[in-house]
PDB file of C-alpha atoms in Angstrom:
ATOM      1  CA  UNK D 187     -19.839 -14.980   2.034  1.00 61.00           C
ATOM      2  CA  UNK D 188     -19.308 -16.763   5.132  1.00 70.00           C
ATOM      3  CA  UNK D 189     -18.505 -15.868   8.428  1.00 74.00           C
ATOM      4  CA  UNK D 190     -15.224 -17.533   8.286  1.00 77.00           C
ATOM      5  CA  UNK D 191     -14.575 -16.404   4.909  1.00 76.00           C
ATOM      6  CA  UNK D 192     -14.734 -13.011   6.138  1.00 80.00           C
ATOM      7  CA  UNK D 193     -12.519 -13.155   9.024  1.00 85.00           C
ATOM      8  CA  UNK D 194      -9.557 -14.849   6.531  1.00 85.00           C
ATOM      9  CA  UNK D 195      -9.886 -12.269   4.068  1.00 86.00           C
ATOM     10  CA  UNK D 196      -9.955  -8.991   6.360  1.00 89.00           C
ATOM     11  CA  UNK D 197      -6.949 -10.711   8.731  1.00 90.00           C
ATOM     12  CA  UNK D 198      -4.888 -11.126   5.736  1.00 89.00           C
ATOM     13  CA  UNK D 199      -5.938  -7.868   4.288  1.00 88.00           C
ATOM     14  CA  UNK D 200      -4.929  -6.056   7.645  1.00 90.00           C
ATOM     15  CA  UNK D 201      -0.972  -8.126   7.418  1.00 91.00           C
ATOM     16  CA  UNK D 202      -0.796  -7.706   4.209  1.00 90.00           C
ATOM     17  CA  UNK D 203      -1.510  -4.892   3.245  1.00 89.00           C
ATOM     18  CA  UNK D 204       1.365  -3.623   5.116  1.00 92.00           C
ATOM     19  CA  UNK D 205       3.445  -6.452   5.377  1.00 94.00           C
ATOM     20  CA  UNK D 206       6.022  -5.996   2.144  1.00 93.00           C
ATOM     21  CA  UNK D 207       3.767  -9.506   0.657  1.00 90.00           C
ATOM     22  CA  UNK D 208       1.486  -8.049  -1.369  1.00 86.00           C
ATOM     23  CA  UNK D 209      -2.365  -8.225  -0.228  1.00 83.00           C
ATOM     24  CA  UNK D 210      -3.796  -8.505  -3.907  1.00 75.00           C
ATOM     25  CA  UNK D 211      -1.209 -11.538  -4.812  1.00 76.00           C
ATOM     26  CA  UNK D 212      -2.956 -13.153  -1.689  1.00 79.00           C
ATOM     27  CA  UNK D 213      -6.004 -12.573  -1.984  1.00 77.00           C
ATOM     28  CA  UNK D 214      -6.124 -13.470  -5.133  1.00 72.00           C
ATOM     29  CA  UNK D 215      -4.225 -17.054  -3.913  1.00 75.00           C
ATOM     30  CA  UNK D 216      -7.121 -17.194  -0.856  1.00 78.00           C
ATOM     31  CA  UNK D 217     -10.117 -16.507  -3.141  1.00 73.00           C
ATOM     32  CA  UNK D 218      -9.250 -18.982  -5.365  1.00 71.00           C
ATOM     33  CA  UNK D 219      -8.632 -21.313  -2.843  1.00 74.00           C
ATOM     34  CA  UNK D 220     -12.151 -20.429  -0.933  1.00 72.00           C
ATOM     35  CA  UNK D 221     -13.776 -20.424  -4.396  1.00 70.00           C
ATOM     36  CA  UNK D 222     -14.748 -17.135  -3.887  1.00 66.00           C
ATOM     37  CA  UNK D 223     -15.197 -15.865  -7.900  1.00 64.00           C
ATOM     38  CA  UNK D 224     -15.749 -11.974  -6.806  1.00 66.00           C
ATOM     39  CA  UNK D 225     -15.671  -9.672  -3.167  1.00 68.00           C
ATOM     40  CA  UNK D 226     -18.240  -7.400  -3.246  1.00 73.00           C
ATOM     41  CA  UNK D 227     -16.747  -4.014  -4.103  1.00 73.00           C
ATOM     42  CA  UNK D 228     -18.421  -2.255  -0.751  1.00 78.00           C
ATOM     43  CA  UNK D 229     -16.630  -5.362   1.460  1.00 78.00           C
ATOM     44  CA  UNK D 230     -13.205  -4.502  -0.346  1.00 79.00           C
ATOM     45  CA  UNK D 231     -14.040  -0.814   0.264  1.00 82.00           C
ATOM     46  CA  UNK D 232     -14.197  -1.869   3.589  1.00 87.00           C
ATOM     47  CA  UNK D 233     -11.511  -4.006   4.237  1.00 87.00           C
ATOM     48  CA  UNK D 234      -9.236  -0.745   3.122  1.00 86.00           C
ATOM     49  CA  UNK D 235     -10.991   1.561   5.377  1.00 89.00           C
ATOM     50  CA  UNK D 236     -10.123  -0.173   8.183  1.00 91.00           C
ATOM     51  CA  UNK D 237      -6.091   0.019   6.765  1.00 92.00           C
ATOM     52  CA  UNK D 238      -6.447   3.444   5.875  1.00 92.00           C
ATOM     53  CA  UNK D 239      -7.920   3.894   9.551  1.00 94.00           C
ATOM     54  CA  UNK D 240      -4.461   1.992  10.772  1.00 95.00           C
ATOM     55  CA  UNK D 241      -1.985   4.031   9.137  1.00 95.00           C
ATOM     56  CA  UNK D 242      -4.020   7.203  10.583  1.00 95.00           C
ATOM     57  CA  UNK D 243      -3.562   6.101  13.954  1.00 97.00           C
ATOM     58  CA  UNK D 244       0.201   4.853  13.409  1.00 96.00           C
ATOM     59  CA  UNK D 245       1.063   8.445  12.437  1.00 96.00           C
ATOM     60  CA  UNK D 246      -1.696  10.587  13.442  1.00 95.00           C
ATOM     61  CA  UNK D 247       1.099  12.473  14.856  1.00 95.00           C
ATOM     62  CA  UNK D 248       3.057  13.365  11.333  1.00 94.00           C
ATOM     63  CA  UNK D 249      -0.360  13.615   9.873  1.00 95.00           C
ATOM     64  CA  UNK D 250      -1.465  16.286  11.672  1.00 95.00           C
ATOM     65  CA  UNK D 251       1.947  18.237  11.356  1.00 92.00           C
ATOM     66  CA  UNK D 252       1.449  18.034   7.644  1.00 92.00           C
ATOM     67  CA  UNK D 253      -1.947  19.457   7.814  1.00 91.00           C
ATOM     68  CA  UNK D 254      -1.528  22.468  10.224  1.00 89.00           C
ATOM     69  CA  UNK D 255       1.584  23.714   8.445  1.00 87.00           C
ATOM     70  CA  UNK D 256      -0.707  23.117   5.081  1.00 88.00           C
ATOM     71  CA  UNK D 257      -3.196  25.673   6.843  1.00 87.00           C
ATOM     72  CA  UNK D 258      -0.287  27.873   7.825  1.00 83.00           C
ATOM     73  CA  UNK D 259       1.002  27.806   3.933  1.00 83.00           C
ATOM     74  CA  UNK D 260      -2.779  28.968   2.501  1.00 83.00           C
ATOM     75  CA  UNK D 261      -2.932  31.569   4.837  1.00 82.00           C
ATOM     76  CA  UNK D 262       0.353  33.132   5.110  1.00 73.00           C
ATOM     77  CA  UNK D 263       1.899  35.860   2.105  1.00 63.00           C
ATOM     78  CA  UNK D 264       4.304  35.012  -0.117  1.00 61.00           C
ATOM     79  CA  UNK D 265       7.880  34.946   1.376  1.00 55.00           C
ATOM     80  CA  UNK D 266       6.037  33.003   4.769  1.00 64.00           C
ATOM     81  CA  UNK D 267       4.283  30.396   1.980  1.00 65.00           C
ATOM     82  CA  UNK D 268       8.094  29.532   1.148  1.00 65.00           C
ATOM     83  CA  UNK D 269       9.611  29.918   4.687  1.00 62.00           C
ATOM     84  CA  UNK D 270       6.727  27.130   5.434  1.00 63.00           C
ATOM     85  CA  UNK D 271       7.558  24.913   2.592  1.00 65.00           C
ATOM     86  CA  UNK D 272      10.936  24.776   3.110  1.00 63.00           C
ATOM     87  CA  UNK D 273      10.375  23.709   6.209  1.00 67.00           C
ATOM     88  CA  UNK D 274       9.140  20.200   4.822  1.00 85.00           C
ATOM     89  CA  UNK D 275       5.535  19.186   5.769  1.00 90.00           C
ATOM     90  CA  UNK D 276       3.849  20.987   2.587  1.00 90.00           C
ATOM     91  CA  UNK D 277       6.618  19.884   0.696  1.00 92.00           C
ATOM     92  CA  UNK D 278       5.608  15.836   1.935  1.00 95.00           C
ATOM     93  CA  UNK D 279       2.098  16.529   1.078  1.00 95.00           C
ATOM     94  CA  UNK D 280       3.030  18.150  -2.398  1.00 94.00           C
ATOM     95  CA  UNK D 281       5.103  14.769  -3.501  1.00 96.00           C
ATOM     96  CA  UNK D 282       2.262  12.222  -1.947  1.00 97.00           C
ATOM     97  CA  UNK D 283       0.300  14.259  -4.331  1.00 96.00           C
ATOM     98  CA  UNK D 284       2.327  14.040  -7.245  1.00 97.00           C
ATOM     99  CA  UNK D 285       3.053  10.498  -6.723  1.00 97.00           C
ATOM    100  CA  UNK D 286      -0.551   9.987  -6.424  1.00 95.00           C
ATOM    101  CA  UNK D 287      -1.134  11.268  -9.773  1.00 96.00           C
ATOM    102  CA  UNK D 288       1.746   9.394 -11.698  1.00 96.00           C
ATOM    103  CA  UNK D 289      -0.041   6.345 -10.154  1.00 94.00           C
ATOM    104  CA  UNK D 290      -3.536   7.228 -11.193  1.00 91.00           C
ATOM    105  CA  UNK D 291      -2.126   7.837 -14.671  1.00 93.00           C
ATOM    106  CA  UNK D 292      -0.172   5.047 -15.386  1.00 92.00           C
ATOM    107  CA  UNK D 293      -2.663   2.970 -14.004  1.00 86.00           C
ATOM    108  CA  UNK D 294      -5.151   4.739 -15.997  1.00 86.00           C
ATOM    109  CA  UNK D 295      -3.386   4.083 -19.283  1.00 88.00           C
ATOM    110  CA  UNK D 296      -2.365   0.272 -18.504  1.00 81.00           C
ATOM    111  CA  UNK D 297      -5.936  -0.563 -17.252  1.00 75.00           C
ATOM    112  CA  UNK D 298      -7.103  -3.128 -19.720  1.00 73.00           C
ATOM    113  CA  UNK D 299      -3.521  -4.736 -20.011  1.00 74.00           C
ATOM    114  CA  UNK D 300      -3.220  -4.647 -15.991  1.00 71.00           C
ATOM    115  CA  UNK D 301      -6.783  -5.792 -15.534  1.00 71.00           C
ATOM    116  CA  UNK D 302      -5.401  -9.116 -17.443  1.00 70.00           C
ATOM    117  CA  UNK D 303      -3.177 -10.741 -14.615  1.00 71.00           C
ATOM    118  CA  UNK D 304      -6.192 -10.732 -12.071  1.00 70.00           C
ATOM    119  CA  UNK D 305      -7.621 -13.642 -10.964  1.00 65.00           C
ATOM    120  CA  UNK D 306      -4.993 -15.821 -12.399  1.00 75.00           C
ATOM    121  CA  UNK D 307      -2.663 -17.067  -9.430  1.00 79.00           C
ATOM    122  CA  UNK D 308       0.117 -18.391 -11.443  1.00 84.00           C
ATOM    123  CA  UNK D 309       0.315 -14.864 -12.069  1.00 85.00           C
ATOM    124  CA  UNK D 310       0.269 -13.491  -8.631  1.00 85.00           C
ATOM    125  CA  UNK D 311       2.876 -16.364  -7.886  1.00 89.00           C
ATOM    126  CA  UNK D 312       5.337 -15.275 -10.325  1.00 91.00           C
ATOM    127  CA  UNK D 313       5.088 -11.913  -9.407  1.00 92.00           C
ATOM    128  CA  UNK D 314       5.252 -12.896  -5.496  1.00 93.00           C
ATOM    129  CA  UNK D 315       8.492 -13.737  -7.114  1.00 95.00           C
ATOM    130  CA  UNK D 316       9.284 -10.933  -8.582  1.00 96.00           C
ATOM    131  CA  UNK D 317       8.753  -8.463  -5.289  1.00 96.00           C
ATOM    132  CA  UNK D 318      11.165 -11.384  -4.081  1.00 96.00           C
ATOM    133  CA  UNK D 319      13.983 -10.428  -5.432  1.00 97.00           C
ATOM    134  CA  UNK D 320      13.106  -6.620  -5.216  1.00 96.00           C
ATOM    135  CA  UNK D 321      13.062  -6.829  -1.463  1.00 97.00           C
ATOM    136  CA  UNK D 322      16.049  -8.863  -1.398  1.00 96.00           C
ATOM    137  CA  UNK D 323      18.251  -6.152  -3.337  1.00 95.00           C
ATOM    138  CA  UNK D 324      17.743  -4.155  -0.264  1.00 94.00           C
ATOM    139  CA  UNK D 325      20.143  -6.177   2.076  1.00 93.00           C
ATOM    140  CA  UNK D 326      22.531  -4.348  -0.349  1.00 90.00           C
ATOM    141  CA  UNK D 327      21.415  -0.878   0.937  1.00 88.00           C
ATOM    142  CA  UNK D 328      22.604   0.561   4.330  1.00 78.00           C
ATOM    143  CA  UNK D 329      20.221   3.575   4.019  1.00 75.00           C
ATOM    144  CA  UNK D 330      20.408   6.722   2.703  1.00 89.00           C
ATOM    145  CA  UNK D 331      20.322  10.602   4.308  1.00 91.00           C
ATOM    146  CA  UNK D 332      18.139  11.907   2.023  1.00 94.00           C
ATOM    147  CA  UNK D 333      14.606  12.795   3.641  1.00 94.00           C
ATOM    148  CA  UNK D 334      11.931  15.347   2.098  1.00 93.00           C
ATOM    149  CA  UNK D 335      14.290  18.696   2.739  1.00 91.00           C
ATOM    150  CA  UNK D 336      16.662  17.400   0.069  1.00 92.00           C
ATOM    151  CA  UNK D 337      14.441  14.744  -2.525  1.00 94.00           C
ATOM    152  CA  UNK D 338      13.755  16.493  -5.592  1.00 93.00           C
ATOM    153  CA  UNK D 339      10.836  16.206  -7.846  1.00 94.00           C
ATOM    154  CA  UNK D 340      12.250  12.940  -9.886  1.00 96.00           C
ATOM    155  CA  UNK D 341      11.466  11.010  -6.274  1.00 98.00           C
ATOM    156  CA  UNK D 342       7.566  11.402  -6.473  1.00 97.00           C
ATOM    157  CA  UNK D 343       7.718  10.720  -9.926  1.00 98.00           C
ATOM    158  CA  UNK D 344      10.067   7.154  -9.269  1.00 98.00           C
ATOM    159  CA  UNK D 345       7.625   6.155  -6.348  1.00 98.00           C
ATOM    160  CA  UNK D 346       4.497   6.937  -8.373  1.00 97.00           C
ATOM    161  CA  UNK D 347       5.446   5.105 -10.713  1.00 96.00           C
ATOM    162  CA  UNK D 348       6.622   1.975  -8.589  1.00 96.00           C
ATOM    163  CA  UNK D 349       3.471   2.358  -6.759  1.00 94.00           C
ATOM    164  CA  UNK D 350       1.597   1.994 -10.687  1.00 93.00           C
ATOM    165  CA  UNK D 351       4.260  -1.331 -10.944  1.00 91.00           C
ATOM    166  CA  UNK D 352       2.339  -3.021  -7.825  1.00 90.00           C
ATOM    167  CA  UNK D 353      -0.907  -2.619  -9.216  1.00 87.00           C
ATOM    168  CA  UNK D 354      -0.139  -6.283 -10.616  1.00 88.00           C
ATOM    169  CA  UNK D 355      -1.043  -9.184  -8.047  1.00 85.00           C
ATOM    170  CA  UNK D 356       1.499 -10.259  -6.660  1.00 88.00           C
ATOM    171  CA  UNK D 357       4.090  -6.949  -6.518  1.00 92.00           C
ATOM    172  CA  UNK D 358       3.553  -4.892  -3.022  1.00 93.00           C
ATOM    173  CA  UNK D 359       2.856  -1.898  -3.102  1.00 93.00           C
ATOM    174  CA  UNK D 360       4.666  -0.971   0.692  1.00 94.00           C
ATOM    175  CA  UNK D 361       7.375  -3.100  -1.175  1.00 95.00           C
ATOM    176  CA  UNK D 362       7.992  -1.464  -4.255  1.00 96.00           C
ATOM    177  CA  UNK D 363       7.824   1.793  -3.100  1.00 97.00           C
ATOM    178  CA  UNK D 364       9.978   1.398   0.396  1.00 97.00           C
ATOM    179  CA  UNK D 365      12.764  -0.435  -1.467  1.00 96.00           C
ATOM    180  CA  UNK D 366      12.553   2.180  -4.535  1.00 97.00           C
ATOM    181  CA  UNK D 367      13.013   5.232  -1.527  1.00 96.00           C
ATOM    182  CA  UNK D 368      16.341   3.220  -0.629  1.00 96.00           C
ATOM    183  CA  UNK D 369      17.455   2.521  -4.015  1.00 95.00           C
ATOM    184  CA  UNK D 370      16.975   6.139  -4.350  1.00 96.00           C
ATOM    185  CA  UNK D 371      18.962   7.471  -0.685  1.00 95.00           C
ATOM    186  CA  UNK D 372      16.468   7.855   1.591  1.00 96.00           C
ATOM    187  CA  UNK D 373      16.450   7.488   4.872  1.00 96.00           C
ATOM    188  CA  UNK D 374      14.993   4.273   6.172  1.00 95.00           C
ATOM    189  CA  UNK D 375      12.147   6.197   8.307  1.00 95.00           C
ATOM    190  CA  UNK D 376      11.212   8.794   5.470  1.00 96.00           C
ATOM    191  CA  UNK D 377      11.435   5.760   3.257  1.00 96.00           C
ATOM    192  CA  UNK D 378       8.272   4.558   5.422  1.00 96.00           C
ATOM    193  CA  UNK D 379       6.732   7.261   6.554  1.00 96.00           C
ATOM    194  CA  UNK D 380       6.238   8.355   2.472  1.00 97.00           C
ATOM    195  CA  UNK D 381       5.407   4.736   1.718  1.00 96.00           C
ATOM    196  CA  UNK D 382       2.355   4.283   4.299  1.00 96.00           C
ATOM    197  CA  UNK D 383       1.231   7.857   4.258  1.00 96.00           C
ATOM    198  CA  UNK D 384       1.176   8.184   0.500  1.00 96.00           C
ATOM    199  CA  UNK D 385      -1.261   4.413   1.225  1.00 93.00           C
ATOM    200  CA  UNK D 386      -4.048   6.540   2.537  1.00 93.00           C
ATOM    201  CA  UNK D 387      -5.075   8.465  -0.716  1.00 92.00           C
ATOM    202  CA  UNK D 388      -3.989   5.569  -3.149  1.00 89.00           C
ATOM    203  CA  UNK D 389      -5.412   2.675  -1.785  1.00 83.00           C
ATOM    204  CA  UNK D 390      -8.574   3.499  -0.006  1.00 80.00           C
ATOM    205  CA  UNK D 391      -8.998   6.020  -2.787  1.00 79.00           C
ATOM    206  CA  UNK D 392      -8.764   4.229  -5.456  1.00 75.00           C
ATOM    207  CA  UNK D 393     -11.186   1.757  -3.628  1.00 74.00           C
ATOM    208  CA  UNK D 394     -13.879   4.445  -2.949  1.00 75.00           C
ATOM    209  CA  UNK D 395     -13.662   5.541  -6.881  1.00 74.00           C
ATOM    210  CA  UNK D 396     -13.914   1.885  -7.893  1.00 70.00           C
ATOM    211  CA  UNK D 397     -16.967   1.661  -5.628  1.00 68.00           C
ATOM    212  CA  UNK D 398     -19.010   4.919  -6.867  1.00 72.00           C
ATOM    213  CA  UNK D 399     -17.781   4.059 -10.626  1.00 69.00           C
ATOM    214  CA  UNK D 400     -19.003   0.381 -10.916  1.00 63.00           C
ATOM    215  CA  UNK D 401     -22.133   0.836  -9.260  1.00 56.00           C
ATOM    216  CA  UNK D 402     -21.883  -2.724  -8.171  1.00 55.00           C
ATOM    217  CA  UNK D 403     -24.002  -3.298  -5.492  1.00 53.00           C
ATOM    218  CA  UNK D 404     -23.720  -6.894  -4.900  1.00 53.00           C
ATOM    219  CA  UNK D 405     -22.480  -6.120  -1.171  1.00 52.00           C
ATOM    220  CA  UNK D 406     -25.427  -3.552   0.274  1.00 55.00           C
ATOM    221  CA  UNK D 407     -27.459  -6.485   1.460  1.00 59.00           C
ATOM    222  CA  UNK D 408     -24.361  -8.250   3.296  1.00 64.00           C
ATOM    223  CA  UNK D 409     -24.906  -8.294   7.059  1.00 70.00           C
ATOM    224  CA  UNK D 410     -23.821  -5.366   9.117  1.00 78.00           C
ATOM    225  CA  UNK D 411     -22.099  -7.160  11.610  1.00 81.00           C
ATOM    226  CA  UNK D 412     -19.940  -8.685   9.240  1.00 83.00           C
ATOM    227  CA  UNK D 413     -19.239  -5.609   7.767  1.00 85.00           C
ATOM    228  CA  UNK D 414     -18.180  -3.934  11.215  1.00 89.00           C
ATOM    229  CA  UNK D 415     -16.169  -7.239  12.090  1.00 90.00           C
ATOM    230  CA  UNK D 416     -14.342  -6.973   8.426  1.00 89.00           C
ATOM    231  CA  UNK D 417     -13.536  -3.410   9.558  1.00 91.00           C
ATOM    232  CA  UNK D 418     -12.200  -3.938  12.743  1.00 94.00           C
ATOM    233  CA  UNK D 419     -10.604  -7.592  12.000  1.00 94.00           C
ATOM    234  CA  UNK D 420      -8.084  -5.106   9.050  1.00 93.00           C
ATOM    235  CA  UNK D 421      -7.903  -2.400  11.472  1.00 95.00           C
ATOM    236  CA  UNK D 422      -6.507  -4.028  14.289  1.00 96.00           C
ATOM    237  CA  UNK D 423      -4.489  -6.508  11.677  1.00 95.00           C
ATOM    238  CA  UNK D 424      -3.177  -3.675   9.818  1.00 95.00           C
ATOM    239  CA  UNK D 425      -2.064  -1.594  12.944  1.00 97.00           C
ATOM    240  CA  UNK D 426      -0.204  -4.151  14.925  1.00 97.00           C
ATOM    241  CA  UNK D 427       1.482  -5.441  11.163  1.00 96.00           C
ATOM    242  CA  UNK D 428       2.520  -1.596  10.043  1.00 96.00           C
ATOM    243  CA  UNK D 429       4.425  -0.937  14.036  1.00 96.00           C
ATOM    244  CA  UNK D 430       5.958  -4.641  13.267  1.00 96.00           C
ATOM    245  CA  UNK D 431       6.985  -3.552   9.587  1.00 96.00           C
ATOM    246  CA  UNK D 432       8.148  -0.221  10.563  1.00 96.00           C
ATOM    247  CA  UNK D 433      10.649  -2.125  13.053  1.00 96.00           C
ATOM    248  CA  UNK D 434      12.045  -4.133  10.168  1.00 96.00           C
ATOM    249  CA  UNK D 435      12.681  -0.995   7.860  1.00 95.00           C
ATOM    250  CA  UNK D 436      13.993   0.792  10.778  1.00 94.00           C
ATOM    251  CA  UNK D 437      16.558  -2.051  11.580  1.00 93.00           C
ATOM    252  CA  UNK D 438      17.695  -2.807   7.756  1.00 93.00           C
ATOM    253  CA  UNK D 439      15.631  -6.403   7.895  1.00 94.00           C
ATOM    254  CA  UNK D 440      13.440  -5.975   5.471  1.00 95.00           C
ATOM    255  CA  UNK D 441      14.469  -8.221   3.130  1.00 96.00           C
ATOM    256  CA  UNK D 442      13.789 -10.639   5.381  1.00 96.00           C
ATOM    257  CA  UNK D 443      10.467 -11.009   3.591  1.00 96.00           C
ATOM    258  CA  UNK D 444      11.749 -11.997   0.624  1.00 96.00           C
ATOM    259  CA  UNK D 445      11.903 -15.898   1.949  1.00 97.00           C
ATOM    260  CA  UNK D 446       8.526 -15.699   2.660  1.00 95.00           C
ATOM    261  CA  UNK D 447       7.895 -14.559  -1.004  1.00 94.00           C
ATOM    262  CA  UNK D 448       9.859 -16.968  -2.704  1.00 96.00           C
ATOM    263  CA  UNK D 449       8.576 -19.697  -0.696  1.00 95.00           C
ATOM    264  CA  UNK D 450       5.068 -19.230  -1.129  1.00 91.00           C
ATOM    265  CA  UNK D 451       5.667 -18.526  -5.040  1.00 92.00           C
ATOM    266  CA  UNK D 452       7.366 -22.144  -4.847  1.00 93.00           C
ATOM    267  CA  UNK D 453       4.893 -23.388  -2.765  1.00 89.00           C
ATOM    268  CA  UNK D 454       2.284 -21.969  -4.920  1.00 86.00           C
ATOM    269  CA  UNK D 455       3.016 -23.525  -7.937  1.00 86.00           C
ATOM    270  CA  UNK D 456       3.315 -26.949  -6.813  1.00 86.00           C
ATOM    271  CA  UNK D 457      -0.549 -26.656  -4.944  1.00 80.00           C
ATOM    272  CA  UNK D 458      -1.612 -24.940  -8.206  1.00 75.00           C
ATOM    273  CA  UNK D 459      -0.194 -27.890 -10.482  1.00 72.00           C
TER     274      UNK D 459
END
């Protein structure tokens, strides 16, 4: 890979990654436009360390909140445990969990059928499409008051699931699974702060199990430099595009991104003819 080539992929893996556009629709798009056949596994791994490393630092705050009054919860007797649940954070953690396992399964079952739609743009067009039309059905939606005192179980389940849905190229993940918390009555902010937060085990993890599982290791011999620039290049993309996105949720403008969608699907398939 060159130089160049890495800059384009790990600035438009830090926008869109965040950026309700889908990342693997466009990167798919970009490598076949680069001719780039396959990304080493450890540059991808990479790439979504340096997002993961964005959302930290975007809610470090929230993050740690969730993981002292975890603590608290393992350490305290049984009417304090509930007491401390109740009061939300454990609860948040408990659902990113469950959603993260609904994901894993689906995904898990739908692999080889999945696996299919990769590398094939006119794919990752039409489904560009698709997450279209889902983030225009928000404009619909004034927001919710639901937040994680008063979601029951179903919602992890939903969002897992519509997480699994954005596996395809093309569907985004922040996307699916922000417009699914409205559709469902959530607040626009918990509607976020669940999207993004439930991003760190997901997407880097399922990046760091692809990497030890494959035991491809085409990328060990790329260039370290390259490697840090990849990783800061996302970071500081990803950071700057998750305060911008969190703006647009926050004001109701979300679906905004849905003429971007459509136009590069359009776009798309008259380059790709």
């Amino acid at each position: 890979m060159q130089l160049s080539d890495t800059l384009i992929l790990a600035l438009l893996q830090g926008v869109t990654e965040f950026f309700p556009i889908s990342s693997s629709g466009h990167l798919v798009l970009i490598q076949h436009m680069l001719g780039l056949k396959d990304v080493p596994i450890l540059y991808d791994l990479i790439l979504h360390l340096g997002t993961t490393v964005a959302v930290i630092l975007v809610y470090y705050r929230s993050i740690g909140e969730i993981l002292r009054d975890f603590l608290r919860w393992m350490i305290k007797g049984k009417v304090e445990r509930k007491e401390t649940y109740e009061s939300g954070n454990v609860k948040l953690l408990l659902y990113i969990l469950i959603s993260v396992a609904v994901t894993g399964i689906m995904g898990t079952l739908f692999k080889d059928m999945l696996s299919s739609f990769f590398y094939r743009p006119r794919f990752a067009l039409l489904f560009l499409a698709v997450t279209g039309v889902i983030l225009l059905m928000t404009v619909f939606i004034k927001g919710g008051e639901k937040d994680i005192k008063t979601v029951s179980v179903p919602f992890p389940l939903i969002i897992g699931a519509a997480q699994a849905f954005a596996i395809l190229p093309g569907i985004s993940r922040s996307g699916a699974t922000i417009a699914t918390g409205l559709f469902l009555g959530t607040q626009r902010a918990f509607a976020a702060l669940f999207s993004f937060l439930l991003a760190i085990p997901s997407v880097f993890g399922a990046s760091l199990f692809e990497f030890i599982t494959i035991h491809d290791h085409a990328g060990m011999g790329m260039n370290h430099g390259i490697l840090i620039t990849a990783f800061m290049v996302s970071l500081i993309a990803g950071f700057f595009s998750l305060k911008l996105l969190i703006r647009f949720v926050m004001g109701g403008k979300i679906y905004l991104f849905s003429f971007y969608c459509f136009a590069v699907s359009i776009a798309g398939a008259f380059i790709l003819q």
